[in-house]
Short mmCIF file of C-alpha atoms in Angstrom, two decimals:
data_model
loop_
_atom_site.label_atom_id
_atom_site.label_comp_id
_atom_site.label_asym_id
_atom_site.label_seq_id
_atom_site.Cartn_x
_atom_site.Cartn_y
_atom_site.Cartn_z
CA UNK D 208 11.51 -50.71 -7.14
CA UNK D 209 9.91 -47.22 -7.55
CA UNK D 210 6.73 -48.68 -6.76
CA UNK D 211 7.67 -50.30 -3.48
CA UNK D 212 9.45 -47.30 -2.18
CA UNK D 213 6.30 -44.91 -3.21
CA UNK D 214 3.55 -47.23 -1.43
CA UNK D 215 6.30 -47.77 1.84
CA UNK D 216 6.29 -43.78 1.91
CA UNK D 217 2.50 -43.86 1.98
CA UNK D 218 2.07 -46.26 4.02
CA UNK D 219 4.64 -44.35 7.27
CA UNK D 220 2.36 -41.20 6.08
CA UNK D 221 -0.35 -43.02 7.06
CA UNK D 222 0.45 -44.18 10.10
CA UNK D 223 2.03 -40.82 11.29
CA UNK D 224 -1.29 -39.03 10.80
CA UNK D 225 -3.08 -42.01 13.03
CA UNK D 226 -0.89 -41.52 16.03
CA UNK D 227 -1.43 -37.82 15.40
CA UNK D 228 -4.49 -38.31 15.74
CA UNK D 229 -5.17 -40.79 18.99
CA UNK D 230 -2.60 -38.00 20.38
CA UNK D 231 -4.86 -35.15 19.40
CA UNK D 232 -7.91 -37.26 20.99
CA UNK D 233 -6.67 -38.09 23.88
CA UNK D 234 -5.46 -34.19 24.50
CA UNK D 235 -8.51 -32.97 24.28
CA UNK D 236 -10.26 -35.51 26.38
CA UNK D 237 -7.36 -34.67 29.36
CA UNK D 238 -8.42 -30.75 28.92
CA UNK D 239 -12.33 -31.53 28.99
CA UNK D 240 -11.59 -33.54 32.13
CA UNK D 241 -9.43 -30.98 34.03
CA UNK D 242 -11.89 -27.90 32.91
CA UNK D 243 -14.91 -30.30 34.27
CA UNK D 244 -12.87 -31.13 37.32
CA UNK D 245 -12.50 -27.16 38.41
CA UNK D 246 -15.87 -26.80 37.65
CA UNK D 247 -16.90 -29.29 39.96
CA UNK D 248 -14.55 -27.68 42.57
CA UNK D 249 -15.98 -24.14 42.16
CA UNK D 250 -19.68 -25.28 42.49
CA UNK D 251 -18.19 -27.16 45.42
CA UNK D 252 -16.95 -24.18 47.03
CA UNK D 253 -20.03 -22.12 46.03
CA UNK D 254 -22.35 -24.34 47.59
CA UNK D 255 -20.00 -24.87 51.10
CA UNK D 256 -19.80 -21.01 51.10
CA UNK D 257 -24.00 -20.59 50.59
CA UNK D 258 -24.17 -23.27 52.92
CA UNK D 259 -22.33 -22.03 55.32
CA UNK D 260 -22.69 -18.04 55.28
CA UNK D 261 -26.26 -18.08 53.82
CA UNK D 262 -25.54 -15.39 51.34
CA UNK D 263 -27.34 -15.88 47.79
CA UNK D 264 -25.29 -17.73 44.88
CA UNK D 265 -22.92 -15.36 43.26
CA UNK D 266 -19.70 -16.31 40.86
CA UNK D 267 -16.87 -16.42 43.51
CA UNK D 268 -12.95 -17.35 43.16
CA UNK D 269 -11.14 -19.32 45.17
CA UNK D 270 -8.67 -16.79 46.64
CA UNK D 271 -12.43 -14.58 47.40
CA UNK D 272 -13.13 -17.95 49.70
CA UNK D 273 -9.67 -18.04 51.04
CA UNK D 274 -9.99 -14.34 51.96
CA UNK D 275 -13.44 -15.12 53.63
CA UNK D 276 -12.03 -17.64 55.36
CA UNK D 277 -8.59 -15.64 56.64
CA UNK D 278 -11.24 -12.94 57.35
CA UNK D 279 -12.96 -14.78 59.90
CA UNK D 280 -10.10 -16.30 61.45
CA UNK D 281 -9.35 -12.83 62.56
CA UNK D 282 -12.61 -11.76 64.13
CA UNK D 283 -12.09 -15.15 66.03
CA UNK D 284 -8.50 -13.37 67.39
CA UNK D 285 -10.01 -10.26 67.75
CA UNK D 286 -13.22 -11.32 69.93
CA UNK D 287 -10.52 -13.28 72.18
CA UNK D 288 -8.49 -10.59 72.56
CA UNK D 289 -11.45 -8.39 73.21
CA UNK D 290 -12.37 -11.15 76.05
CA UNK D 291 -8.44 -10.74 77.92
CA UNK D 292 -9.02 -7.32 77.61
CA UNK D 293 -12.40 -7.35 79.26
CA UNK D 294 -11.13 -9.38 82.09
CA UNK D 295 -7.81 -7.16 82.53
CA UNK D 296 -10.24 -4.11 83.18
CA UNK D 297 -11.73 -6.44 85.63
CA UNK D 298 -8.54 -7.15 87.56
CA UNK D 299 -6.99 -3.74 86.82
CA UNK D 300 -4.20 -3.33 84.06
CA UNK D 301 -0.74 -4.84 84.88
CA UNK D 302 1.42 -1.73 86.02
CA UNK D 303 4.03 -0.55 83.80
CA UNK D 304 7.29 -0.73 85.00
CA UNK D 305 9.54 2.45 84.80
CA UNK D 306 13.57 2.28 84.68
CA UNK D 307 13.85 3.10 88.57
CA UNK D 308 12.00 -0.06 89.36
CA UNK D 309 8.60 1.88 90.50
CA UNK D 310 5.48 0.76 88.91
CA UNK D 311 3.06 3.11 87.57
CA UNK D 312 -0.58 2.92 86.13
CA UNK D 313 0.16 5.61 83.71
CA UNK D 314 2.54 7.81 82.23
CA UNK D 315 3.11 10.62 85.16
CA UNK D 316 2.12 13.82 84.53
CA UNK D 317 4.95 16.29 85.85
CA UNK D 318 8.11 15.69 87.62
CA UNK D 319 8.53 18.71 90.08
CA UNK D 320 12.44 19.19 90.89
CA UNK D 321 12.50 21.49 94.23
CA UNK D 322 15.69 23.26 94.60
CA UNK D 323 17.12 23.59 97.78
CA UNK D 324 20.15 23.72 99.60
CA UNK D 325 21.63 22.24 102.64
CA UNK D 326 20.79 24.15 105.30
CA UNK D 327 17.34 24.42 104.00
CA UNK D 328 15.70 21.59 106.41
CA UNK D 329 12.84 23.96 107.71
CA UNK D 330 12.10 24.84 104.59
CA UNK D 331 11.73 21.56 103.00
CA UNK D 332 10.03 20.20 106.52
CA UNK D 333 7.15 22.88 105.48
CA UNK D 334 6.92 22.04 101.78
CA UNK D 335 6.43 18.40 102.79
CA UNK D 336 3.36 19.26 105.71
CA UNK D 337 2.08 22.11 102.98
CA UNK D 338 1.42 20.23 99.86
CA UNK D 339 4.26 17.89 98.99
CA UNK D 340 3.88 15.18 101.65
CA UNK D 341 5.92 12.34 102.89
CA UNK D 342 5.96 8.67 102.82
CA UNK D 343 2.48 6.63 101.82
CA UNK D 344 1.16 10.73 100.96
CA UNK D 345 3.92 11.28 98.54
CA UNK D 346 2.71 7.79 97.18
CA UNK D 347 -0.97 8.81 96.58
CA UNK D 348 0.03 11.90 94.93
CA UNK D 349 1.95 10.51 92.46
CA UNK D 350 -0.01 7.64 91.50
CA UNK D 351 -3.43 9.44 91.84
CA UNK D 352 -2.26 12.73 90.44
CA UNK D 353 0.25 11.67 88.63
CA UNK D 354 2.89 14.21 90.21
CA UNK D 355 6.10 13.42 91.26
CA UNK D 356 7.78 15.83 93.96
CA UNK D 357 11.19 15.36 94.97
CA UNK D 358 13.92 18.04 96.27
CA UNK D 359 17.32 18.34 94.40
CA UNK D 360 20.52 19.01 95.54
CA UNK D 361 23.97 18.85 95.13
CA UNK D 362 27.25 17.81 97.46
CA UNK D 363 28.94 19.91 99.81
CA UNK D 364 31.95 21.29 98.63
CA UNK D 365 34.12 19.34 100.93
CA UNK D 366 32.41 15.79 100.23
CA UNK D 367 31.69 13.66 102.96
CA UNK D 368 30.85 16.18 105.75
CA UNK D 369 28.43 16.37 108.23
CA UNK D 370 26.57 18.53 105.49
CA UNK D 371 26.63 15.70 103.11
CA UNK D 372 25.59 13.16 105.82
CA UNK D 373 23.22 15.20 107.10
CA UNK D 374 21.18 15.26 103.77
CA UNK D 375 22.08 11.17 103.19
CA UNK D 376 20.68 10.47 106.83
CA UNK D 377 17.32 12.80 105.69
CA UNK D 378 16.97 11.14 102.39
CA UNK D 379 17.08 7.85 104.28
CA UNK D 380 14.06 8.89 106.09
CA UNK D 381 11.84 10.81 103.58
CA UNK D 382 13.31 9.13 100.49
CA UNK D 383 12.31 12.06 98.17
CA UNK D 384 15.44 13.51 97.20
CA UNK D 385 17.21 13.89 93.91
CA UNK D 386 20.99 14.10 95.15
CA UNK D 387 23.66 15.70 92.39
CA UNK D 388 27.18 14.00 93.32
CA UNK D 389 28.75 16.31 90.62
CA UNK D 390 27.36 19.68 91.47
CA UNK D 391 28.95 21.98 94.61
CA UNK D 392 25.96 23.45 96.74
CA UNK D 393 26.83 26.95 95.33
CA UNK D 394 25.07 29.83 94.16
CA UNK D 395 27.17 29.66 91.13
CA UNK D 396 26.26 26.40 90.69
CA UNK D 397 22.69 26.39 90.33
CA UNK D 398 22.45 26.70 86.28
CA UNK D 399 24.56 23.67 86.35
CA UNK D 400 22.19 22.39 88.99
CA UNK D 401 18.59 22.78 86.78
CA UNK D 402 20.51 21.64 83.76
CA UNK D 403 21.43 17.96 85.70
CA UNK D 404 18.07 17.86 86.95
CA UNK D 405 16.10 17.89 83.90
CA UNK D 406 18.67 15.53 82.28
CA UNK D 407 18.18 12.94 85.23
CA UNK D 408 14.45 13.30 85.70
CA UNK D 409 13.85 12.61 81.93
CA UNK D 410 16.11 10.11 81.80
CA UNK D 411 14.39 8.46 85.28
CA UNK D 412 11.03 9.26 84.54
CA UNK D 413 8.70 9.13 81.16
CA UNK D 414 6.55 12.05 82.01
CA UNK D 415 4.80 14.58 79.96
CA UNK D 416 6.29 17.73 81.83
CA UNK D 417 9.18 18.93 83.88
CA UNK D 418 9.22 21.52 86.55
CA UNK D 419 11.98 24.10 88.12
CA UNK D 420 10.43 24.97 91.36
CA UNK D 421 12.13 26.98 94.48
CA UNK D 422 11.74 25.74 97.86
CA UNK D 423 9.93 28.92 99.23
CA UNK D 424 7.09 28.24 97.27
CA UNK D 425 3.71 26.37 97.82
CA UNK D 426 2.45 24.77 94.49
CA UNK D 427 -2.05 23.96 94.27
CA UNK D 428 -1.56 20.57 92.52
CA UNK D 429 -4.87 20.47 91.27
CA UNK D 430 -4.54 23.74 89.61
CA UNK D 431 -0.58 22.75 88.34
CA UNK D 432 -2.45 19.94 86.93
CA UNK D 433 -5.16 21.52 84.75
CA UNK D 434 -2.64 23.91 84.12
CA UNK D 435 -0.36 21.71 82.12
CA UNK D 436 -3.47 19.51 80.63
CA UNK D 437 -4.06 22.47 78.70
CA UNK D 438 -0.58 22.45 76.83
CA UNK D 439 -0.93 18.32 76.49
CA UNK D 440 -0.97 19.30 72.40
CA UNK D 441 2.13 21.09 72.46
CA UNK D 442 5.26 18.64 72.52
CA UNK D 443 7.41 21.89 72.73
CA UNK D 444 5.74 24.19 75.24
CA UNK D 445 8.22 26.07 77.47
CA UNK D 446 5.58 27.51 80.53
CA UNK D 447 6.50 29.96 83.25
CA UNK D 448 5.85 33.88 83.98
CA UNK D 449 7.72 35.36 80.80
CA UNK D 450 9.90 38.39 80.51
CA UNK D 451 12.83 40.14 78.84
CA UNK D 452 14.33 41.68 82.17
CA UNK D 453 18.00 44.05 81.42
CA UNK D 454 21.21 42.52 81.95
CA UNK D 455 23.44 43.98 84.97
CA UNK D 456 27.03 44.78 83.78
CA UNK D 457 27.94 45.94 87.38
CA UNK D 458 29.70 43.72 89.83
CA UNK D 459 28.05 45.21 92.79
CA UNK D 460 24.46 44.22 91.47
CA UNK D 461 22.57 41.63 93.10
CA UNK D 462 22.09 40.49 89.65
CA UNK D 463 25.12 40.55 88.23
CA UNK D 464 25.80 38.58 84.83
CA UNK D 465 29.46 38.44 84.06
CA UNK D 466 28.63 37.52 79.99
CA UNK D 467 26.41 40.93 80.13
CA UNK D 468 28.47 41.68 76.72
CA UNK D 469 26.75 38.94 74.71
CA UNK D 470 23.62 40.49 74.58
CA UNK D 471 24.29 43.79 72.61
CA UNK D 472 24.55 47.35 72.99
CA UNK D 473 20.82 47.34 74.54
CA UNK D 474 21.51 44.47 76.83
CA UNK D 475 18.41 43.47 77.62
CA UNK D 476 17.58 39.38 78.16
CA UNK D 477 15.94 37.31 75.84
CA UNK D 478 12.45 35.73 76.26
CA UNK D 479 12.97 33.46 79.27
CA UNK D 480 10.75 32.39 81.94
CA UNK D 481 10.90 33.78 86.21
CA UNK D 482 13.35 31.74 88.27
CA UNK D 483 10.57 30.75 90.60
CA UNK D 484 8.87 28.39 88.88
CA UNK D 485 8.76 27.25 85.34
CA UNK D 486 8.07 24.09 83.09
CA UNK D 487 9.40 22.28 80.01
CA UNK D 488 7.88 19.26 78.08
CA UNK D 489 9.24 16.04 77.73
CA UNK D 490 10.71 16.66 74.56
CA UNK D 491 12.61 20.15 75.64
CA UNK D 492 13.96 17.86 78.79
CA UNK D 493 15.89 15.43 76.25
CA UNK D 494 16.64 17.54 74.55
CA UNK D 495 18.51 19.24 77.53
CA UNK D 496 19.75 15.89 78.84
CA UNK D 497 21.29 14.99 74.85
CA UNK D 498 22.91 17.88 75.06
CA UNK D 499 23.94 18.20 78.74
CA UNK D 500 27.79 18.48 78.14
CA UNK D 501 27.72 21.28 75.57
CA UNK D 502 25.03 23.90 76.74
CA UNK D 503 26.43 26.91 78.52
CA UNK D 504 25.38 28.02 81.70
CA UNK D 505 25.10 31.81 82.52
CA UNK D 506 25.17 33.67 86.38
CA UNK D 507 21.56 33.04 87.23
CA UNK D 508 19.51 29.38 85.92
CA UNK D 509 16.35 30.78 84.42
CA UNK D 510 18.39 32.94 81.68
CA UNK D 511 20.20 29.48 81.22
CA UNK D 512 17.45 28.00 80.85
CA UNK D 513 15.66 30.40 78.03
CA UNK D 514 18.96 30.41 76.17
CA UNK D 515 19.20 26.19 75.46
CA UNK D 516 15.74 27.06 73.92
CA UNK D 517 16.34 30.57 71.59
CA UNK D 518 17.82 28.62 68.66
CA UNK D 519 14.66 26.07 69.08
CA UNK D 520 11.15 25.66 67.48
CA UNK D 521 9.53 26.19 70.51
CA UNK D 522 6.14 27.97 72.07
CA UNK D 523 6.93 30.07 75.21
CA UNK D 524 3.46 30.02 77.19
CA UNK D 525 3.76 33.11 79.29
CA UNK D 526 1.42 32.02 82.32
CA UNK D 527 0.48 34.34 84.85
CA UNK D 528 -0.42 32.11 87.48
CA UNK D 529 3.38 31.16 87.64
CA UNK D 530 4.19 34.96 88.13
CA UNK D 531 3.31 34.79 92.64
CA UNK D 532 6.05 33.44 94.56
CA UNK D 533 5.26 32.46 98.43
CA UNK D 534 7.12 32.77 101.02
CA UNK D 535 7.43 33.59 104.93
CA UNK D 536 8.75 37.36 105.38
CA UNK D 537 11.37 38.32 108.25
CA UNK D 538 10.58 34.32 110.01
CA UNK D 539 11.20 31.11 109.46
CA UNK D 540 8.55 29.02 107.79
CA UNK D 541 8.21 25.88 109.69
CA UNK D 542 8.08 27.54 113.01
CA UNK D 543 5.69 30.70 112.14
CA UNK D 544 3.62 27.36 110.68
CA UNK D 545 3.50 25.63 113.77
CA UNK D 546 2.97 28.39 116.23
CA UNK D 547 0.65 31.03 114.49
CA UNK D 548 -1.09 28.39 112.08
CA UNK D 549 -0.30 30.58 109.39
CA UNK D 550 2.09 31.89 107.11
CA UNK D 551 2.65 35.32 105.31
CA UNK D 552 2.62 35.42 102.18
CA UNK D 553 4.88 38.09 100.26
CA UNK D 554 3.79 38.51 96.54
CA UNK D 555 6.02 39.90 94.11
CA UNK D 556 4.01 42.06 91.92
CA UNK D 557 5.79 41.13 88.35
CA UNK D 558 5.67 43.73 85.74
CA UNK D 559 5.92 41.12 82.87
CA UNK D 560 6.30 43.36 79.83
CA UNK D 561 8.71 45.96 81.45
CA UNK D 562 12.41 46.81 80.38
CA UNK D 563 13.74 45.42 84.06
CA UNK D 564 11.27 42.33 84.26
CA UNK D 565 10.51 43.19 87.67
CA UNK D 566 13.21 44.35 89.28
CA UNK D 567 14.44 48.14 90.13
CA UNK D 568 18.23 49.30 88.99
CA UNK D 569 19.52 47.84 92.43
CA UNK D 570 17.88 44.36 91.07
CA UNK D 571 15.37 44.28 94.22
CA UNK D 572 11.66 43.54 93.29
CA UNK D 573 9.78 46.28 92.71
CA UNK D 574 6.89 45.97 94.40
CA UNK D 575 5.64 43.58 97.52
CA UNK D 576 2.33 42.84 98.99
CA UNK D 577 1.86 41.59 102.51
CA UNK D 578 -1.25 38.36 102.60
CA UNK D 579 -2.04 36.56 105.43
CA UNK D 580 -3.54 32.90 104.80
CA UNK D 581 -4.56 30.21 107.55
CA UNK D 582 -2.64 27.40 106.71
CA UNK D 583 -5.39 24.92 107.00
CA UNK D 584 -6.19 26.31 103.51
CA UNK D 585 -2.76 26.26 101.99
CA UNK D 586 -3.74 22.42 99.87
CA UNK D 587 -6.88 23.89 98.74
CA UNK D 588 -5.67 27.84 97.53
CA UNK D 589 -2.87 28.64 94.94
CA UNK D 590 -0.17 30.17 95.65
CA UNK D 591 2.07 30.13 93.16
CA UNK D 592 -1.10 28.89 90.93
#
């Protein structure tokens, strides 16, 4: 019985190291077979990619053909897109549409907001023949210089007049008004007034620059425009005739500020630009119109103006060429412009760097100089540039 059990045990031995051993077999014949299959596939590839590229046989993966391939695929999108673009140039590029429904080319360059009031119609009648223009004019400017002119004002104080209609029936006809339904035509209104304007314009229009400009003045668009294209770099620029000009504590001064007392024992202004003209970027004018509800307003708008900026990183450009104002002495503009062909021009010689910015201790400028210029010249000389 020993025996039999013994050569059983040898025999199951036996038979277990066979079937090993086919199992071993055909293991390694499946693993030659897969290895000689992916070398078949990469001299496949090699040869499609000599064949097709003509570049000399190197060792290459297939994720370096894949990239080839994705590679390629992309100059094929690129040289298409390259093609549209080629025949968009040809056709001229599809305007951009702004959020007040115009269409631009490109981004504008300024927004010009010309304060005036309501019984200011000569006064904006000569603006428009001088160098704003109206209708297909205004047009050309804007899209050509990329300037856009329009005159801001607010509501009479009894709303609904013949004041108030009187500026709706003019708007109707020019259509280049910016009209403030919740500021009063008021002197003491006109901080309030600049404020609103730079918040709507910014919010209207994506331009570069916003500028504060009085209705007696006559701007040289060409020379605005270099002007500002030197500042393009600047996101924070804040442009205009400079000065630190004292602070009036009396009630009888023209210039009167009733917070006098918040500017210390020396009262003297901070840095802030000339009420004539002035200009912010288009970052300054957010953030003006972010921040519309809770920045104060002082007596006159250009100190309002300086002070949303004194607590900001920002680069006051003092600019000479802002420091001339222009307008008609002792007549009124549009009818000395039609009947003489000229205007006068009274300069206000501004002592940037002095302790009353300008003005003498009754607040009157200190100094005027008398010009005559033919007004067939006034779109081709600066005046306040």
């Amino acid at each position: 019985m020993a025996r039999k059990g013994t050569s059983m045990r040898l025999t199951s031995s036996r038979i277990s190291s066979l079937l090993l051993s086919m199992f071993a077999t055909f293991a390694s014949f499946y693993v030659a077979g897969r290895l000689w299959q992916e070398s078949q596939t990469r001299v496949h590839l090699i040869s499609e990619l000599h064949r097709v590229t003509g570049q000399g046989k190197s060792a290459i993966s297939v994720d370096d053909t894949l990239k080839i391939i994705a590679c390629r695929e992309q100059k094929k999108t690129l040289a298409a897109l390259e093609m549209e673009l080629s025949a968009a140039r040809q056709e001229g590029f599809v305007p951009k549409r702004n959020t007040d429904g115009t269409e631009t080319k490109k981004r504008p360059l300024v927004v010009i907001g010309i304060m005036t009031s309501l019984g200011n119609k000569k006064k904006r009648d000569a603006v428009r023949q001088a160098w704003m223009g109206t209708g297909a004019s205004l047009k050309k400017i804007e899209t050509e210089k990329g300037v856009i002119a329009r005159f801001v004002i607010g509501r009479s104080a009894n709303k609904g007049d013949s004041m108030d209609k009187s500026i709706d029936a003019e708007n109707s006809q020019t259509d280049d008004f910016i009209i403030l339904d919740n500021v009063v035509e008021a002197p003491e209104e006109a901080s309030k007034k600049v404020k609103l304007f730079f918040a709507y314009a910014s919010d209207r229009w994506d331009a570069q620059f916003y500028a504060k400009a009085n209705d007696n003045i006559y701007v040289n668009m060409d020379a605005l425009g270099s002007t500002l294209a030197a500042h393009l770099g600047n996101p924070r620029a804040y442009i205009g005739c400079m000065k630190s000009g004292e602070v009036f504590s009396e009630p009888n001064q023209k210039w009167y500020e009733p917070e006098w007392w918040k500017f210390g024992d020396k009262k003297s202004y901070f840095r802030h630009a000339y009420g004539e003209m002035y200009v912010i970027t288009h970052a300054l004018a957010r953030f003006v119109s972010i921040n519309r509800d809770i920045l104060h307003s002082y007596a006159h708008d250009d100190v309002s103006t300086g002070s949303w900026f004194v607590g900001l990183d920002v680069k006051h450009v003092d600019e000479g060429k802002f420091c001339c104002s222009a307008w008609s002495s002792g007549r009124d503009t549009a009818g000395w412009y039609g009947l003489h062909g000229q205007i006068t021009r009274t300069e206000t010689k501004h002592d940037i760097g002095s302790e009353n910015g300008g003005r003498d201790k009754t607040g009157e400028a200190s100094q005027r100089i008398q010009i005559s210029t033919p007004i067939g010249r006034l779109s081709g000389s600066p005046y306040i540039l």
